[in-house]
Amino acid sequence: MGHPVLRKKARALDRREIRTLPIQQLIDDMIETMTEYHGAGLAAPQVHVDLRVFVALSGTDDEHAAEPLVLMNPEITPLGSDIVEDWEGCLSIPDIRGIVPRAREIAVRALDRKGERLEFRAQDFPARVIQHEYDHIEGVLFLDRMRSLESLAFLTAASSGAPAF
Ligand code: NI
């Protein structure tokens, strides 16, 4: 937090750009960084790259076998009006957790790392991570989404199970 790129609306990728070596390398580096810091997701602005790209754990039951999601130029649409509140942390705001309202279910449209169109629905925790990462490419941090800063806390017993992303 404090780096200007985290507060900027990131640039969309040109579809031809996606298959280039620098972008493929960026994706691999982001997956490695997410894994190293035990994150559930990571957006390019968090590694100071101004591009609309993020990676996230796939959210399937078989987490270890599944490849992480790689979303380029994503669009998300809330489905229904269910809002759920839960703890979030952010790899760019170390050791802080807060309760953030998010849509329970979303529709996602994006390009994958090969530049192919991707469309799916996500619910609950995976939907939360995708909304948090989407905010990163819009220059928004979870602190901005909190209804009240009262729950803002350093890691405690109540929030210790909450991962960062
Ligand atoms: Ni974050």
mmCIF file of C-alpha atoms and ligand atoms in Angstrom:
data_model
loop_
_atom_site.group_PDB
_atom_site.id
_atom_site.type_symbol
_atom_site.label_atom_id
_atom_site.label_comp_id
_atom_site.label_asym_id
_atom_site.label_seq_id
_atom_site.Cartn_x
_atom_site.Cartn_y
_atom_site.Cartn_z
ATOM 1 C CA MET A 1 0.000 0.000 0.000
ATOM 2 C CA GLY A 2 1.320 3.430 -0.900
ATOM 3 C CA HIS A 3 2.677 2.520 -4.342
ATOM 4 C CA PRO A 4 0.848 4.661 -6.948
ATOM 5 C CA VAL A 5 0.183 1.695 -9.292
ATOM 6 C CA LEU A 6 -2.132 0.204 -6.623
ATOM 7 C CA ARG A 7 -4.405 3.245 -6.971
ATOM 8 C CA LYS A 8 -4.529 3.374 -10.749
ATOM 9 C CA LYS A 9 -6.983 1.860 -13.217
ATOM 10 C CA ALA A 10 -4.807 -0.704 -15.002
ATOM 11 C CA ARG A 11 -4.402 -0.954 -18.780
ATOM 12 C CA ALA A 12 -6.244 -3.596 -20.830
ATOM 13 C CA LEU A 13 -4.112 -6.056 -22.789
ATOM 14 C CA ASP A 14 -4.183 -6.212 -26.524
ATOM 15 C CA ARG A 15 -5.249 -9.747 -27.433
ATOM 16 C CA ARG A 16 -2.094 -10.266 -29.529
ATOM 17 C CA GLU A 17 0.021 -9.265 -26.562
ATOM 18 C CA ILE A 18 -1.191 -12.130 -24.373
ATOM 19 C CA ARG A 19 0.850 -14.893 -25.990
ATOM 20 C CA THR A 20 4.106 -12.922 -25.882
ATOM 21 C CA LEU A 21 6.966 -14.139 -23.733
ATOM 22 C CA PRO A 22 6.984 -11.157 -21.319
ATOM 23 C CA ILE A 23 3.278 -11.649 -20.519
ATOM 24 C CA GLN A 24 3.604 -15.431 -20.160
ATOM 25 C CA GLN A 25 6.605 -14.862 -17.886
ATOM 26 C CA LEU A 26 4.621 -12.305 -15.856
ATOM 27 C CA ILE A 27 1.815 -14.855 -15.348
ATOM 28 C CA ASP A 28 4.274 -17.542 -14.198
ATOM 29 C CA ASP A 29 5.944 -15.078 -11.830
ATOM 30 C CA MET A 30 2.575 -14.020 -10.391
ATOM 31 C CA ILE A 31 1.542 -17.642 -9.764
ATOM 32 C CA GLU A 32 4.899 -18.246 -8.074
ATOM 33 C CA THR A 33 4.530 -15.132 -5.886
ATOM 34 C CA MET A 34 0.939 -16.009 -4.937
ATOM 35 C CA THR A 35 2.076 -19.498 -3.930
ATOM 36 C CA GLU A 36 5.135 -18.273 -2.033
ATOM 37 C CA TYR A 37 3.033 -15.873 0.069
ATOM 38 C CA HIS A 38 0.168 -18.371 0.520
ATOM 39 C CA GLY A 39 -2.195 -15.978 -1.215
ATOM 40 C CA ALA A 40 -5.558 -16.954 -2.664
ATOM 41 C CA GLY A 41 -5.090 -14.503 -5.541
ATOM 42 C CA LEU A 42 -2.744 -11.847 -6.899
ATOM 43 C CA ALA A 43 -3.265 -8.983 -9.349
ATOM 44 C CA ALA A 44 -0.606 -7.435 -11.607
ATOM 45 C CA PRO A 45 -0.691 -4.007 -9.875
ATOM 46 C CA GLN A 46 0.395 -5.805 -6.689
ATOM 47 C CA VAL A 47 3.685 -6.634 -8.426
ATOM 48 C CA HIS A 48 3.758 -3.054 -9.782
ATOM 49 C CA VAL A 49 2.670 -3.986 -13.300
ATOM 50 C CA ASP A 50 -0.011 -1.775 -14.820
ATOM 51 C CA LEU A 51 -2.056 -4.448 -16.629
ATOM 52 C CA ARG A 52 -5.549 -5.928 -16.260
ATOM 53 C CA VAL A 53 -4.376 -9.399 -15.251
ATOM 54 C CA PHE A 54 -4.877 -11.466 -12.146
ATOM 55 C CA VAL A 55 -4.377 -15.009 -10.948
ATOM 56 C CA ALA A 56 -6.458 -16.816 -8.320
ATOM 57 C CA LEU A 57 -6.776 -20.261 -6.829
ATOM 58 C CA SER A 58 -9.369 -22.113 -8.841
ATOM 59 C CA GLY A 59 -11.649 -22.761 -5.875
ATOM 60 C CA THR A 60 -12.402 -26.344 -6.890
ATOM 61 C CA ASP A 61 -12.421 -29.010 -4.195
ATOM 62 C CA ASP A 62 -9.330 -30.566 -5.677
ATOM 63 C CA GLU A 63 -7.266 -27.452 -5.133
ATOM 64 C CA HIS A 64 -3.909 -29.151 -5.425
ATOM 65 C CA ALA A 65 -4.548 -30.727 -8.778
ATOM 66 C CA ALA A 66 -6.277 -27.733 -10.357
ATOM 67 C CA GLU A 67 -4.345 -25.045 -12.195
ATOM 68 C CA PRO A 68 -4.764 -21.506 -10.852
ATOM 69 C CA LEU A 69 -7.164 -19.278 -12.770
ATOM 70 C CA VAL A 70 -5.474 -16.731 -15.022
ATOM 71 C CA LEU A 71 -7.819 -13.909 -16.050
ATOM 72 C CA MET A 72 -6.918 -11.173 -18.524
ATOM 73 C CA ASN A 73 -9.180 -8.150 -19.217
ATOM 74 C CA PRO A 74 -11.882 -9.610 -16.928
ATOM 75 C CA GLU A 75 -15.452 -8.331 -16.603
ATOM 76 C CA ILE A 76 -17.575 -9.307 -13.641
ATOM 77 C CA THR A 77 -21.319 -9.011 -13.090
ATOM 78 C CA PRO A 78 -23.045 -9.679 -9.757
ATOM 79 C CA LEU A 79 -25.819 -12.306 -10.013
ATOM 80 C CA GLY A 80 -28.787 -11.807 -7.713
ATOM 81 C CA SER A 81 -28.720 -9.406 -4.807
ATOM 82 C CA ASP A 82 -27.155 -11.596 -2.089
ATOM 83 C CA ILE A 83 -24.360 -9.799 -0.270
ATOM 84 C CA VAL A 84 -22.141 -11.683 2.166
ATOM 85 C CA GLU A 85 -19.712 -10.229 4.680
ATOM 86 C CA ASP A 86 -16.486 -11.983 5.588
ATOM 87 C CA TRP A 87 -12.870 -11.374 6.537
ATOM 88 C CA GLU A 88 -10.373 -10.352 3.883
ATOM 89 C CA GLY A 89 -6.706 -9.608 3.871
ATOM 90 C CA CYS A 90 -4.502 -8.254 1.109
ATOM 91 C CA LEU A 91 -0.920 -9.207 0.257
ATOM 92 C CA SER A 92 -0.298 -5.477 -0.350
ATOM 93 C CA ILE A 93 -1.459 -4.555 3.186
ATOM 94 C CA PRO A 94 0.430 -7.078 5.349
ATOM 95 C CA ASP A 95 -1.057 -8.479 8.576
ATOM 96 C CA ILE A 96 -4.289 -6.440 8.436
ATOM 97 C CA ARG A 97 -7.740 -7.987 8.144
ATOM 98 C CA GLY A 98 -11.193 -6.493 7.820
ATOM 99 C CA ILE A 99 -14.787 -7.520 7.123
ATOM 100 C CA VAL A 100 -15.831 -6.739 3.563
ATOM 101 C CA PRO A 101 -19.257 -7.086 1.886
ATOM 102 C CA ARG A 102 -19.223 -8.833 -1.519
ATOM 103 C CA ALA A 103 -21.760 -10.235 -3.960
ATOM 104 C CA ARG A 104 -22.294 -13.921 -3.188
ATOM 105 C CA GLU A 105 -22.412 -14.948 -6.836
ATOM 106 C CA ILE A 106 -20.886 -13.399 -9.954
ATOM 107 C CA ALA A 107 -20.611 -14.063 -13.663
ATOM 108 C CA VAL A 108 -17.086 -13.718 -15.041
ATOM 109 C CA ARG A 109 -15.971 -13.079 -18.605
ATOM 110 C CA ALA A 110 -12.289 -12.856 -19.427
ATOM 111 C CA LEU A 111 -9.527 -14.107 -21.687
ATOM 112 C CA ASP A 112 -7.314 -16.941 -20.466
ATOM 113 C CA ARG A 113 -3.519 -17.047 -20.801
ATOM 114 C CA LYS A 114 -3.815 -18.293 -24.376
ATOM 115 C CA GLY A 115 -6.132 -15.420 -25.280
ATOM 116 C CA GLU A 116 -9.180 -17.714 -25.459
ATOM 117 C CA ARG A 117 -12.553 -16.498 -24.176
ATOM 118 C CA LEU A 118 -13.525 -17.755 -20.763
ATOM 119 C CA GLU A 119 -16.995 -17.533 -19.144
ATOM 120 C CA PHE A 120 -18.019 -18.978 -15.815
ATOM 121 C CA ARG A 121 -19.901 -18.344 -12.582
ATOM 122 C CA ALA A 122 -18.325 -18.215 -9.151
ATOM 123 C CA GLN A 123 -19.875 -18.319 -5.688
ATOM 124 C CA ASP A 124 -18.827 -17.633 -2.113
ATOM 125 C CA PHE A 125 -15.081 -17.607 -1.404
ATOM 126 C CA PRO A 126 -13.835 -17.893 -5.016
ATOM 127 C CA ALA A 127 -16.286 -15.108 -5.976
ATOM 128 C CA ARG A 128 -14.916 -12.993 -3.114
ATOM 129 C CA VAL A 129 -11.324 -13.458 -4.286
ATOM 130 C CA ILE A 130 -12.216 -12.574 -7.881
ATOM 131 C CA GLN A 131 -14.041 -9.412 -6.761
ATOM 132 C CA HIS A 132 -11.053 -8.404 -4.606
ATOM 133 C CA GLU A 133 -8.604 -8.968 -7.502
ATOM 134 C CA TYR A 134 -10.881 -7.154 -9.918
ATOM 135 C CA ASP A 135 -10.843 -4.193 -7.533
ATOM 136 C CA HIS A 136 -7.022 -4.209 -7.674
ATOM 137 C CA ILE A 137 -7.038 -3.625 -11.436
ATOM 138 C CA GLU A 138 -9.486 -0.747 -10.846
ATOM 139 C CA GLY A 139 -7.203 0.806 -8.218
ATOM 140 C CA VAL A 140 -9.527 -0.098 -5.324
ATOM 141 C CA LEU A 141 -8.383 -1.697 -2.044
ATOM 142 C CA PHE A 142 -10.535 -3.744 0.349
ATOM 143 C CA LEU A 143 -10.341 -0.921 2.893
ATOM 144 C CA ASP A 144 -12.416 1.185 0.465
ATOM 145 C CA ARG A 145 -15.139 -1.499 0.439
ATOM 146 C CA MET A 146 -15.542 -1.878 4.198
ATOM 147 C CA ARG A 147 -18.882 -0.624 5.543
ATOM 148 C CA SER A 148 -17.170 0.404 8.734
ATOM 149 C CA LEU A 149 -13.540 0.416 9.807
ATOM 150 C CA GLU A 150 -14.553 -1.024 13.188
ATOM 151 C CA SER A 151 -13.573 -4.556 12.222
ATOM 152 C CA LEU A 152 -10.170 -3.437 10.902
ATOM 153 C CA ALA A 153 -7.614 -5.412 12.877
ATOM 154 C CA PHE A 154 -4.144 -6.802 12.984
ATOM 155 C CA LEU A 155 -4.163 -10.588 12.765
ATOM 156 C CA THR A 156 -6.122 -11.881 15.760
ATOM 157 C CA ALA A 157 -7.838 -15.053 16.835
ATOM 158 C CA ALA A 158 -11.043 -13.892 15.129
ATOM 159 C CA SER A 159 -9.423 -13.133 11.805
ATOM 160 C CA SER A 160 -6.468 -15.517 11.773
ATOM 161 C CA GLY A 161 -8.144 -17.963 9.439
ATOM 162 C CA ALA A 162 -8.673 -15.281 6.811
ATOM 163 C CA PRO A 163 -6.255 -15.566 3.925
ATOM 164 C CA ALA A 164 -4.804 -12.645 2.003
ATOM 165 C CA PHE A 165 -5.115 -12.038 -1.738
HETATM 166 NI NI NI B 1 -5.233 -7.687 -2.377
#
